[in-house]
Every structure is written in structure tokens, then in C-alpha cells.
XYZ file of C-alpha atoms in Angstrom:
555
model
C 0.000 0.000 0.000
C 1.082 3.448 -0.801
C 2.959 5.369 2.025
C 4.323 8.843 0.586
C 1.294 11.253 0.273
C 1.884 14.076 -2.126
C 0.069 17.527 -1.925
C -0.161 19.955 -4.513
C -0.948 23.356 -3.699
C -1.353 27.423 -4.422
C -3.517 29.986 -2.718
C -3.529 33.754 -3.815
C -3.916 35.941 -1.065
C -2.003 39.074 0.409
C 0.870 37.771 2.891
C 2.582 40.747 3.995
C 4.494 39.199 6.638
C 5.703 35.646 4.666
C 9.481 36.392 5.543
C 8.066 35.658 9.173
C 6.467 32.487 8.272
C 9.394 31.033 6.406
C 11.883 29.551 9.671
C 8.841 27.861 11.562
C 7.225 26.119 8.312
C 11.179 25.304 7.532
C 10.923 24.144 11.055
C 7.687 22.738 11.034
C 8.116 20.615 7.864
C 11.376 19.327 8.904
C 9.947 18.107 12.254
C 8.098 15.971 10.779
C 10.259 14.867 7.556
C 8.346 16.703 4.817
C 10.069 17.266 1.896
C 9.496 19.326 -1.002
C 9.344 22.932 -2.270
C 7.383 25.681 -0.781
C 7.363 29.506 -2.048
C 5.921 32.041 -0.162
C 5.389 35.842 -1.443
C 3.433 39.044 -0.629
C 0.703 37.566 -3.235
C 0.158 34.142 -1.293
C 2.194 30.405 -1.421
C 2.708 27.906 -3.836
C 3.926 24.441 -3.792
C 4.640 20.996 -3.691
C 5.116 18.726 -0.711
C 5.165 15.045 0.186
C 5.958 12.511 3.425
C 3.233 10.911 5.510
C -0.136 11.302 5.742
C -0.035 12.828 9.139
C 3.074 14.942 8.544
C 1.816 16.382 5.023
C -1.336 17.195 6.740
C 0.677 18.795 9.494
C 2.104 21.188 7.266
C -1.282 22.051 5.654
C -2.780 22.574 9.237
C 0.260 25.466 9.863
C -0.661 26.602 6.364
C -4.409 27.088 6.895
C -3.700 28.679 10.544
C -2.694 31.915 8.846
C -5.877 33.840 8.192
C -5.008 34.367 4.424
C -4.814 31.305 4.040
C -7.366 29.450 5.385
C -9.488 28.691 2.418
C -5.759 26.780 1.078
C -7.271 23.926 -1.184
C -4.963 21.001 -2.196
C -4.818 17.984 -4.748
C -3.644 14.536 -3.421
C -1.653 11.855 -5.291
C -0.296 8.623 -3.527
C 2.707 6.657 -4.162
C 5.541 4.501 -2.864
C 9.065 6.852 -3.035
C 9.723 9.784 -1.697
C 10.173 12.243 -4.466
C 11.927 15.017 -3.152
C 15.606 15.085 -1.847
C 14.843 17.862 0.543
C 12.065 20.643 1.804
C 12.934 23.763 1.090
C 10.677 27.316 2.181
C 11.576 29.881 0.076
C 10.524 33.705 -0.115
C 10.116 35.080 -3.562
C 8.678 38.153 -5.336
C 5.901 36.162 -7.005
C 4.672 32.657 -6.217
C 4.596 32.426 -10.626
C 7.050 34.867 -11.867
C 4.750 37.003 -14.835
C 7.303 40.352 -13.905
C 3.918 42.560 -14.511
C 4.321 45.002 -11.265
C 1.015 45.301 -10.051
C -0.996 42.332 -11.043
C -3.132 41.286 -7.910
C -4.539 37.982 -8.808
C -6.075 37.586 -4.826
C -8.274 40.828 -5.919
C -8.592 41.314 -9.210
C -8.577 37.609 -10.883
C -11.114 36.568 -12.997
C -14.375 34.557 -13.000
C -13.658 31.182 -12.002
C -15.647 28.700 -14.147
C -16.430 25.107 -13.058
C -15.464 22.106 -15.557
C -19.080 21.239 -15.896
C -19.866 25.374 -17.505
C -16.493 25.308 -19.379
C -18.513 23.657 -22.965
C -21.081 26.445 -22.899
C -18.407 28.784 -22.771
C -16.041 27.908 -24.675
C -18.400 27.131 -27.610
C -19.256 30.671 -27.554
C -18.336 32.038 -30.693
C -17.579 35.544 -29.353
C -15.365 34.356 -26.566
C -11.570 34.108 -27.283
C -10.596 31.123 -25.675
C -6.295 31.198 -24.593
C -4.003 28.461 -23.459
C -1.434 30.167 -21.061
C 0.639 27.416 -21.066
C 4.002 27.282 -23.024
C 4.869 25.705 -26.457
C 5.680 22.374 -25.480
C 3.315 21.882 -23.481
C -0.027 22.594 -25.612
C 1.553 21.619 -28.631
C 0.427 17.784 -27.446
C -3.139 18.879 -26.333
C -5.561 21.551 -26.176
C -9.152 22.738 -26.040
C -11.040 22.892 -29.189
C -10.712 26.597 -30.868
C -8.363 27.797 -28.507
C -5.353 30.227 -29.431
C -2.446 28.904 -28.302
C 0.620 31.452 -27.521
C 3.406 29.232 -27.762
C 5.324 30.650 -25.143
C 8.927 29.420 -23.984
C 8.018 30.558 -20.287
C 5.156 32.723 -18.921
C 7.344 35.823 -18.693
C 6.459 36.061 -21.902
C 2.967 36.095 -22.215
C 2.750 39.820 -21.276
C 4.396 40.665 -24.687
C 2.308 38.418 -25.992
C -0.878 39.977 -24.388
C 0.057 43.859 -25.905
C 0.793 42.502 -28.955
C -2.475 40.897 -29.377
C -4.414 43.955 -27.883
C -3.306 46.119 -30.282
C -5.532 47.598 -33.605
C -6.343 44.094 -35.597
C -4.888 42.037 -33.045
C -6.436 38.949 -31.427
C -7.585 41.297 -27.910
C -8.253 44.168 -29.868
C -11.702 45.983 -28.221
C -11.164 44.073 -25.175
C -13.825 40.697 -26.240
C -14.708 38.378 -23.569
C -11.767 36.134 -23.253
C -11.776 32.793 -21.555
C -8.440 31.173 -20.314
C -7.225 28.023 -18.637
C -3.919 26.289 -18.176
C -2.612 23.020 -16.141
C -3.595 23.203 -12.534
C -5.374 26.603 -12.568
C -2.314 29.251 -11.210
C -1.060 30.908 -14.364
C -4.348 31.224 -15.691
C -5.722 33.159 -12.688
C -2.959 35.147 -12.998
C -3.206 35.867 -16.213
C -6.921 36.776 -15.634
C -5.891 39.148 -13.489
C -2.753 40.679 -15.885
C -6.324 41.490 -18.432
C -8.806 42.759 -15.636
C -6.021 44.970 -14.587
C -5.736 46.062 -18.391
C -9.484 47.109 -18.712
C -11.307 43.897 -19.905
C -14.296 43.419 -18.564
C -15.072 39.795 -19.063
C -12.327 37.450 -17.993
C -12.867 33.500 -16.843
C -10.532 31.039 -16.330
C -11.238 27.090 -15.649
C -11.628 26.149 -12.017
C -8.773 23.640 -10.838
C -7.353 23.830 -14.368
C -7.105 21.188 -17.169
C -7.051 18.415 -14.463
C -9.863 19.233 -12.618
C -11.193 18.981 -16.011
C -10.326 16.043 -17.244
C -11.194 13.942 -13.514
C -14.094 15.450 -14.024
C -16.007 14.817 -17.184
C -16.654 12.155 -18.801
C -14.454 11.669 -22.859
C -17.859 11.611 -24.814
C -18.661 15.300 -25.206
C -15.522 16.480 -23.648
C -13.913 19.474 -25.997
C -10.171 18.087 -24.561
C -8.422 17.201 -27.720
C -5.065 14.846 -26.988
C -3.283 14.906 -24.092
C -2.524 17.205 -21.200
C 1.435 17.375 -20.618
C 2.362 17.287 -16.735
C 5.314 17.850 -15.119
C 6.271 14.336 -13.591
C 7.192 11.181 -14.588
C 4.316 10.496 -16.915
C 4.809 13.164 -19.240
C 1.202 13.513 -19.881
C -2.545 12.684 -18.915
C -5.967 12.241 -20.580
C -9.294 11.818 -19.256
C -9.833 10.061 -15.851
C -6.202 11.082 -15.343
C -4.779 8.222 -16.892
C -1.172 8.072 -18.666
C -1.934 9.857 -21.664
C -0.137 8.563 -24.901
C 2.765 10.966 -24.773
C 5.217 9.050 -22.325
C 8.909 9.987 -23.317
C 10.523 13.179 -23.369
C 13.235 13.563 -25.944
C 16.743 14.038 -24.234
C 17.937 16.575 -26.967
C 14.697 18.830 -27.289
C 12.955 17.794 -23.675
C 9.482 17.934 -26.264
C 6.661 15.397 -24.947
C 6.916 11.802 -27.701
C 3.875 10.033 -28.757
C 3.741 6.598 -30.884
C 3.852 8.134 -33.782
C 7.366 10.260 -32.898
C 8.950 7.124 -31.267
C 8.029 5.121 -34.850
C 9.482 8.087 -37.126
C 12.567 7.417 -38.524
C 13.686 10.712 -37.489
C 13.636 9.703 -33.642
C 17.100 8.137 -32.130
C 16.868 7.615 -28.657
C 18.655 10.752 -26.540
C 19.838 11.870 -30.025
C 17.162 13.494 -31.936
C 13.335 13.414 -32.611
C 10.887 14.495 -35.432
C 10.585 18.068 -33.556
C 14.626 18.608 -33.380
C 15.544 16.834 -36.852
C 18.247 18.908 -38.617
C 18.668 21.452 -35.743
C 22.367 20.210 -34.270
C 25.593 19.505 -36.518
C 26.668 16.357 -37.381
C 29.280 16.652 -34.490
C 26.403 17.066 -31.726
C 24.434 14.410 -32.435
C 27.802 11.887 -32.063
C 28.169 13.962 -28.811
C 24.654 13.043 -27.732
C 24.636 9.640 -29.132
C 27.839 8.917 -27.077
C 26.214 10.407 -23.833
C 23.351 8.270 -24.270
C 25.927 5.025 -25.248
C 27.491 6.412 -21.790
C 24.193 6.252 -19.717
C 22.955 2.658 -20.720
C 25.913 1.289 -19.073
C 25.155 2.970 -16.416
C 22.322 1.724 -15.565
C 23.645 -2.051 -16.963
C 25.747 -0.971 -13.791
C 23.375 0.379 -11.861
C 24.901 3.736 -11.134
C 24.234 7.245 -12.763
C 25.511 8.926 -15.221
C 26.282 11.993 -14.126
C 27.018 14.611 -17.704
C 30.644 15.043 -16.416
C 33.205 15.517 -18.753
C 34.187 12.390 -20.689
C 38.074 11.484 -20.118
C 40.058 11.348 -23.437
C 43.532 9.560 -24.758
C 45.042 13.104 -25.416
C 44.643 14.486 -22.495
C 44.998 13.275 -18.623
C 44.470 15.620 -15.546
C 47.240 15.565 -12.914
C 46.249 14.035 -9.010
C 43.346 16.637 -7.638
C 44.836 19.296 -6.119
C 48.286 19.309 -7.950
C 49.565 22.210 -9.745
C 49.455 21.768 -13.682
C 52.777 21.429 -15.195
C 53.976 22.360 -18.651
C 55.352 19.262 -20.882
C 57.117 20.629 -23.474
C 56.067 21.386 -26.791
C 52.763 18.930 -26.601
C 49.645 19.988 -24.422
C 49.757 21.155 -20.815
C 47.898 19.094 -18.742
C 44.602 20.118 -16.778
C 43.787 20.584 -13.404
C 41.545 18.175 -12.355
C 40.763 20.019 -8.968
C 39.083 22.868 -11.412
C 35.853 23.708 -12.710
C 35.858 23.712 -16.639
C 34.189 27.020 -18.030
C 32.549 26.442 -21.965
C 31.959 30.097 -23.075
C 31.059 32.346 -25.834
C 33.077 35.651 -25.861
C 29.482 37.512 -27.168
C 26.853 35.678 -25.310
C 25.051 37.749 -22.662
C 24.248 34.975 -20.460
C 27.862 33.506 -20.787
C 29.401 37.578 -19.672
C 27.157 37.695 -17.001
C 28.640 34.195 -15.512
C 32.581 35.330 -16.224
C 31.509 38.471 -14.676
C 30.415 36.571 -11.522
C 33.223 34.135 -12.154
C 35.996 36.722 -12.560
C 35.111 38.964 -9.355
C 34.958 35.978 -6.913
C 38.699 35.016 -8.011
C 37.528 31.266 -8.919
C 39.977 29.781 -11.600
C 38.350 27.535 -13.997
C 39.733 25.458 -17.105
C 38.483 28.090 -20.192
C 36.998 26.511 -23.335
C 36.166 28.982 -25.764
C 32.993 27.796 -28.195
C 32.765 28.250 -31.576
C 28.587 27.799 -31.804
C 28.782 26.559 -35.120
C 31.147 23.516 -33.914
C 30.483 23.104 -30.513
C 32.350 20.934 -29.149
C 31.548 17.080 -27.942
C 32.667 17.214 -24.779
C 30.752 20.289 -24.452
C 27.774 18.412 -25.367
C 28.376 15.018 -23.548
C 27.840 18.054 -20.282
C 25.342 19.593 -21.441
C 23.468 18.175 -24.481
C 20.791 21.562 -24.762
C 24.050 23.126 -26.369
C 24.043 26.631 -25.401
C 26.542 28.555 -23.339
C 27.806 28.842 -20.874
C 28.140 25.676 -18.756
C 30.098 25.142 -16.299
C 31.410 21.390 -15.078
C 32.422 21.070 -11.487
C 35.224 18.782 -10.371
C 32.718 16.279 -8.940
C 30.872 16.027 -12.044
C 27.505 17.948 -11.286
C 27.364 20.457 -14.462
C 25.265 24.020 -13.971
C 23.911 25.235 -17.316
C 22.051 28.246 -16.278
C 24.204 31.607 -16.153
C 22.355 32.607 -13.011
C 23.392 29.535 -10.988
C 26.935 29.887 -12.301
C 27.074 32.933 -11.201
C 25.581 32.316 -7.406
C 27.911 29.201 -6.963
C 30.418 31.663 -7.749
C 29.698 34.248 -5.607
C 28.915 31.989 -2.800
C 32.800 30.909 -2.860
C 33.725 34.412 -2.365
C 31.894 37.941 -3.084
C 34.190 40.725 -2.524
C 31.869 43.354 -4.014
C 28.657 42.080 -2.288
C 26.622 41.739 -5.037
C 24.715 38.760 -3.744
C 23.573 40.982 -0.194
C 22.953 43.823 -2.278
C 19.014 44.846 -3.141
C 16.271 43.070 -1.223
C 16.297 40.021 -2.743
C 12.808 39.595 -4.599
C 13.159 42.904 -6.102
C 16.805 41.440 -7.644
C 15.232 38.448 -8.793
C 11.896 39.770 -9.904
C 14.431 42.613 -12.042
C 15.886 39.592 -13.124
C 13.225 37.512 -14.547
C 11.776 40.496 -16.181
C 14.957 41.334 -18.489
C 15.323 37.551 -19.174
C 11.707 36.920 -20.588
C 10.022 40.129 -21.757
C 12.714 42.318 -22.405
C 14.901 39.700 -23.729
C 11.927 38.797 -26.587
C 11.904 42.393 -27.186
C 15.915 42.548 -27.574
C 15.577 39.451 -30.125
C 13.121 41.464 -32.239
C 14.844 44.416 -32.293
C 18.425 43.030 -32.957
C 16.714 40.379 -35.184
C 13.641 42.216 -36.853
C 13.980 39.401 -40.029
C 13.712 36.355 -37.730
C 10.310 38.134 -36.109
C 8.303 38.930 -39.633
C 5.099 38.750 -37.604
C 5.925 41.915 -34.958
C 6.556 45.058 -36.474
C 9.760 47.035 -35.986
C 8.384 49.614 -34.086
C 6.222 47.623 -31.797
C 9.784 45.705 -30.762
C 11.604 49.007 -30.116
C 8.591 50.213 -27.814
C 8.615 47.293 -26.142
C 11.846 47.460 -25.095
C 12.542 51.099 -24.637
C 9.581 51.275 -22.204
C 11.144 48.628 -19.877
C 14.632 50.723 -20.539
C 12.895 53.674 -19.240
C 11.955 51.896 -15.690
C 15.870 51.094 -15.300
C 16.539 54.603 -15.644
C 13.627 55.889 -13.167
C 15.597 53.525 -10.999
C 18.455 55.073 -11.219
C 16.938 58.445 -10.700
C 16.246 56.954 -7.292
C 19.479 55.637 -6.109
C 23.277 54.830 -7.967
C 22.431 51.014 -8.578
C 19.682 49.430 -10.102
C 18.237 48.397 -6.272
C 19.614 50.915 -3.738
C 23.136 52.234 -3.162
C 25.709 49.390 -4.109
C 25.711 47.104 -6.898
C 23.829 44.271 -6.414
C 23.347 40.714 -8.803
C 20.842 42.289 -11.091
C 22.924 45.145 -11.844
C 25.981 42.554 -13.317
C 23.092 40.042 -14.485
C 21.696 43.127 -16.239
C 24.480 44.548 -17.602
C 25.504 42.727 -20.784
C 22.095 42.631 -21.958
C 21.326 46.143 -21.751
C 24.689 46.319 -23.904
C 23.272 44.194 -25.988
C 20.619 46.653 -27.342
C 22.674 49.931 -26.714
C 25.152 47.930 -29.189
C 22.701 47.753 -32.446
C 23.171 51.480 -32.795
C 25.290 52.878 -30.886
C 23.834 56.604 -32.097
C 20.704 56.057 -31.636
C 21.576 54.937 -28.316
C 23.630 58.286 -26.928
C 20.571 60.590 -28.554
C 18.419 58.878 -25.863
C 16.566 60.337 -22.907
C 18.437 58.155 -20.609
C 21.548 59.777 -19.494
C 21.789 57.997 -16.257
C 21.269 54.352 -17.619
C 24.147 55.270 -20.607
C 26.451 56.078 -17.494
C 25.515 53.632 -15.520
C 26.535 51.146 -18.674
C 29.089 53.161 -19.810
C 30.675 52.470 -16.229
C 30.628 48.600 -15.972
C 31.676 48.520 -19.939
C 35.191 50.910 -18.607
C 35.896 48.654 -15.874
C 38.889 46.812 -15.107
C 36.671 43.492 -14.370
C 34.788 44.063 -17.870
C 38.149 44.247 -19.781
C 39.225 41.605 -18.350
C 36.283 39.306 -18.920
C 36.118 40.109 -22.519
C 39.207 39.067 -22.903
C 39.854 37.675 -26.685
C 40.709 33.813 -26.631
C 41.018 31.421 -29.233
C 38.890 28.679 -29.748
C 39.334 25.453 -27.671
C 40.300 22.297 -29.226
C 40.837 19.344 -27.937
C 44.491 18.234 -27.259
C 45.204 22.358 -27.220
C 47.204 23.801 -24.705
C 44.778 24.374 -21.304
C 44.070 28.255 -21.034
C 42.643 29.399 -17.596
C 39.771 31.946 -16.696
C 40.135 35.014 -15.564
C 43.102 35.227 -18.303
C 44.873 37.729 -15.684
C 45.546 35.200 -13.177
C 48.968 33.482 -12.721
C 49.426 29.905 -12.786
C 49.304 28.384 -9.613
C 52.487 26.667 -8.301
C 52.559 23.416 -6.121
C 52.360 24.718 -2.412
């Protein structure tokens, strides 16, 4: 019988004080070995936990005590592991990051609709019907006549919203707009992103697609395909059984149904009919050896962990030994180091050395040509975009952001990481790395984005522009008086779009954001982190990061 009860949960509601709350449910949770992920914010709590009945329900209990929460609902699934590692209570900006100041989904969300109404409504000719959820996930299922955004993350569904709303677009006049999503959270947020915007007549689908499909029956049902859920069965269908998409490709992470497995175009961790043709011939052997790599593993039953593959041309020295030169042929590396794979021009990848560089941590450099990137790159880190960064003990980090916090955790001379009240820094954050960085794209790439007009682009990103320099109208730093991590994290992409016209950008309003960059781009640190090195090879003489440091000598 099933031991490990798993609760689902999310409750909008104004939490002033959820700072407060955070040590005892830590506390609380831990006493009586919960495990999981809670967030907590000024707009309410989100979640998922799991551990025994009584404990789980423990948790809940503490939850529901706070009087904006009582009304807490929560979905329960059984099983027989333990899915979480740990329990961790977090306090964030938003418990769903949209990076729309302002939104109040506790007050101002939408008309909830139960799954028995949804038909009537949704058959409603006059009612625009939206999926909130992202690309991959609605691209397996949907309701009939709904417009699906195809969205890489909901920070960009505002840009997709004020696109749509203006003259001949989808929400032009404000119609009655219906809207619905997994388990019910982004869509009552986005119901409330529109009522703040001046519609009138927004609903979204009680409990979400779930609630849903548990709840009516297939015959007359408007669900077409499956629903795609974040756990091991990739996907559902009515009655909340496995749906028919069950594998995720390893390359692409898109949901596979029969008829992808059965293509000819599908190779197991290599490729699948959605990725066919997008990696070079060099990748794929890359992936195709990581996935060689991983089925011994488990005819071993251990894990593989992405770390870099050893090769004949090159060994590293005893951990902890200083790397010697060997004459003419290759220096060896140092296996006690992290290895850095980088792209001189990539704004995620500066905003890591940046991190990287200040804290003083020496890492094996691999310059990437993105063309030809290289296989031990992508043994790593298969997704195949900079940068990555392997650690000595094999666990790889392939987000800039947590490069650039394992970093500064090591050391942080500057501060950066106290700096700012934290959900302001990571709300600033999320904002420049889904709306404003769409916006960016379209304006540095206007041919790629035929469907947005130039203009609309620019706007778009010259508005959010504007609130970084009414920021620093207020103080010298993005968020208060020092520099904090949204400031560096910031940096190279507001670069980024002073850099496709560098005219254009000095005749703009904004003399203390052009400052502001034109300090960080003067700086010693900057210099040093764009630092010109050649592509990596393999067999090539090691070359270290930050390029000023000195070779270390045995101690």
C-alpha cells in the first residue's frame, strides 16, 4: 500500500508578513520529515510537498492557521518513493514569476468557471478562448478553438498579451476572453494581468485542465489529446490516466507520442521528429555517445552523471596538484578545477565570467565556436548553449544565473549577492530575461520576427529601458546604493541593445542608464572578462579563466 502522500498546492492571497512564516514552516516541515518545495510571497504560497499522511497534513494545518490562508485547497496523489531530496521554504517576489508590477490575482482575478460550464463557454463564438501554457506543453493537447501562444516561459505572455491587444490584433476591443492552463495558477494570474488592463469579461477554468479532465466524462468532452504534466508520466488524458505521450526527448525535452517514437527521425537521446536537422553532425555523435554512456550505467546500476568524458590526449594531474607544462605537446589540466565552456558575445555567458571573474575562482576556459560546438561540451550539457560550467565532482550548472551564485557563494568581494532586497533582484531579473529579452531578439533580429513590427519591438523594449533609468533616478544602482546581482546580471544585456546602434543609443533620454553602462563597460573586471581567446580544441594547450591570473604553483 502506498505510504508517501503528495500535496499539490497554491492559494492567492495578500501575505505581507511571509518572511516571518518562512523559519517555523522550515521548522515545522522538517519536524516531521516533509520534503518538497514551498514559495511564499506578498501575493500568497505555492507548492509541492510530500511525506506521511499525518506529517503532510501537518504542514497544511500550519498553512491554513494563517488567516489568508485558510481557504488553502490542495490535490492529493499517492505513491511509494519519496520524491523530493529535501524541503525547502523559500521567499520570492511572485509565487509564478509574470514580472507585470502590479498584477493582484487575490483581488482582481477573474471569473472562475467550473469544468461542468467550461462547454457552454467555450463554444461561444464571441469568446476568445487562450491556453497560457508554453509551447511544449499545448503543442500535445488543447481545447477545441483555442489560441495557443506558444510561449517558452510565462514571462512572456505579457508581450504576448500587448501585442495581441493592439488595432487588428487577437484582444483588440477588449472581447470576452476565456483562459485556462494546467492546474489553474497561471491562468488566474493571467486573468488578473487582463482585468487589470481594462477587460471586462475574464474567466478562467476552475482547478485547471485536471480538474477537467477527472471530471467529465471523454464523450462530449472538448479536450483534444493529451494534457502534458510535469512528472514522470509526461502527460494525462481523461480520468487522469497516462496519456499517450510518455517519453521526453533528451535533446529537445518535447513530450513523444507513438507516432514520434516510430518516425525514422527519432534516435533515442539523439534526436526526434521536432529537433531533426537542428544540431551539426558533431552534436548528435556527442549526444549519441552520452546516451551510449548512460545505458551502461544503468547495466551498472549507477548514474551517469554529464561530467566531462576522459580522453587519450589528455589526462588531468592528481586533484589538487599544480598543472605542469610538458614541453612542446599539451599542458595538462587541473583536475581540482571547474571547466568554463563560453562564448566571448553571449550575454548569459558575460554575465557568468563576470560573476566568475570577481569571486577570483579559476576555472579550465573553453572557448565555443557555436557553429562547432564541441563534444565534450555536449556530452555536459546536451541543450548546447553557453555557458556551462562542469564542477570537479561532475555535477554540471547550465544556467548563467546559478553559475554565477555558486560563484559568488565561494567568495563575493563586491557584495553583489547581499545587495538589493532580494525579490526585487530576482523579480528585475526575470523580467529582463523573458520580456525584455523577446523584445531585444526582435529588435536586434527584426527578419527572424516577420510577424511583430519594428516599431512595436523598439517600444517594447525602450519602455522597460525607461523603468531602469527611473531607478536610477532613485538611487546609484539598479536596487539601492551598491551594486547588487541584477545590476551585473543586467548589464551585458542592456549592452546588448545599446550595441545595435550605438547613435541612436547616446541621442536617448536616458543619461543615467548610458552612465551607468558606460561604467561597468570601462571597468577593469569588464576588460578583463572580454578578454579575446582562441577557440578550444581538444588536445590544445589548457588556457585558464580570468586570463589575468597566474598559474598556480605546487604549495
Amino acid at each position: 500500500m502506498p505510504q508517501i502522500l503528495t500535496a499539490a498546492l497554491y492559494h492567492f492571497a495578500t501575505l505581507p508578513d511571509c518572511e516571518a512564516l518562512r523559519g517555523p514552516l522550515q521548522a515545522e516541515c522538517e519536524r516531521h520529515g516533509v520534503r518538497g518545495l514551498l514559495l511564499l510571497a506578498p501575493e500568497g504560497v505555492n507548492g509541492t510537498i510530500a511525506g506521511t499522511a499525518e506529517g503532510v497534513q501537518a504542514v497544511l494545518a500550519m498553512l491554513r492557521a494563517q488567516p489568508p490562508l485558510a481557504a488553502l485547497r490542495h490535490k492529493e496523489a499517492w505513491g511509494d518513493r519519496m520524491p523530493f531530496y529535501r524541503m525547502r521554504v523559500r521567499v520570492k517576489r511572485e509565487i509564478v514569476t509574470l514580472g507585470v508590477p502590479g498584477v493582484d490575482a487575490a483581488r482582481d482575478a477573474g471569473t472562475y468557471v467550473k469544468p461542468g460550464d467550461w462547454n457552454a463557454l467555450i463554444d461561444d463564438p464571441e469568446v476568445v478562448v487562450i491556453d497560457v501554457r508554453n509551447g511544449y506543453e499545448s503543442a500535445i493537447g488543447s481545447f477545441a478553438r483555442a489560441v495557443r501562444p506558444d510561449t517558452r516561459s510565462f514571462t512572456e505572455f505579457p508581450a504576448w498579451v500587448e501585442a495581441q491587444t493592439a488595432p487588428g490584433g487577437l484582444l483588440a476591443g477588449k472581447p470576452r476572453v476565456a483562459m485556462f492552463c494546467t492546474g489553474g495558477i497561471r491562468c488566474e494570474k493571467s486573468t488578473a494581468l487582463l482585468r487589470m488592463q481594462g477587460f471586462g469579461e475574464v474567466y478562467h477554468l476552475e482547478g485547471g485542465i485536471l480538474q477537467y479532465l477527472e471530471d467529465m466524462p471523454a464523450e462530449g468532452s472538448r479536450w483534444e489529446g493529451d494534457c502534458f504534466v510535469f512528472d514522470e508520466r509526461v502527460s494525462v488524458s481523461h480520468g487522469l490516466v497516462p496519456g499517450t505521450h510518455r517519453h521526453l526527448c533528451r535533446s529537445c525535452r518535447m513530450p513523444l507520442g507513438p507516432q514520434d517514437l516510430a518516425s525514422p527521425d527519432y534516435l533515442p537521446g539523439v534526436r526526434c521528429p521536432h529537433c531533426r536537422g537542428t544540431r551539426a553532425a558533431g552534436e548528435e555523435r556527442a549526444l549519441a555517445e552520452r546516451e551510449r554512456q548512460m545505458a551502461l550505467a544503468r547495466q551498472r546500476g549507477t548514474e551517469h552523471l554529464g561530467a566531462r568524458l576522459p580522453t587519450p590526449s589528455r589526462a588531468g594531474p592528481v586533484a589538487g596538484s599544480a598543472a605542469q607544462d610538458h614541453g612542446p605537446g599539451p599542458a595538462q589540466a587541473d583536475a581540482s578545477l571547474p571547466v568554463l565552456y563560453s562564448f566571448r558575445r553571449c550575454p548569459y555567458a558575460i554575465r557568468a565570467r563576470m560573476a566568475i571573474a570577481a569571486s577570483g575562482q579559476r576555472c579550465e576556459w573553453r572557448e565555443v565556436v557555436l557553429r562547432d560546438k564541441p563534444a565534450a561540451m555536449l556530452a555536459a550539457s546536451p541543450k548546447g548553449t553557453v555557458p556551462v560550467l562542469v564542477l570537479p565532482g561532475g555535477r554540471v550548472l547550465e544556467q548563467s544565473l546559478d553559475i554565477m551564485r555558486w560563484a559568488l557563494a565561494h567568495h563575493d568581494p563586491a557584495g553583489w549577492l547581499q545587495a538589493g532586497e532580494p525579490d526585487d533582484v530576482e523579480a528585475l531579473i526575470a523580467a529582463c530575461d523573458g520580456a525584455f529579452k523577446q523584445a531585444l531578439d526582435r529588435c536586434k533580429y527584426p527578419e527572424r520576427h516577420p510577424e511583430v513590427p519594428p516599431e512595436a519591438a523598439q517600444s517594447q523594449a525602450r519602455a522597460w529601458l525607461e523603468g531602469l533609468e527611473d531607478r536610477l533616478g532613485r538611487s546609484a544602482f539598479l536596487c539601492g546604493s551598491r551594486a547588487a546581482l541584477a545590476d551585473v546580471a543586467l548589464m551585458p544585456f542592456v549592452r546588448q541593445y545599446a550595441a545595435i546602434d550605438r547613435t541612436a543609443w547616446q541621442s536617448l533620454p536616458w543619461p543615467r542608464l548610458q552612465a551607468w553602462l558606460a561604467a561597468w563597460e570601462s571597468g577593469v573586471l569588464f576588460e578583463e572578462v572580454m578578454h579575446k581567446a582562441p577557440a578550444w580544441r581538444e588536445g590544445q594547450d589548457v588556457q585558464y579563466f580570468p586570463p589575468g591570473q597566474a598559474r598556480d604553483s605546487a604549495a
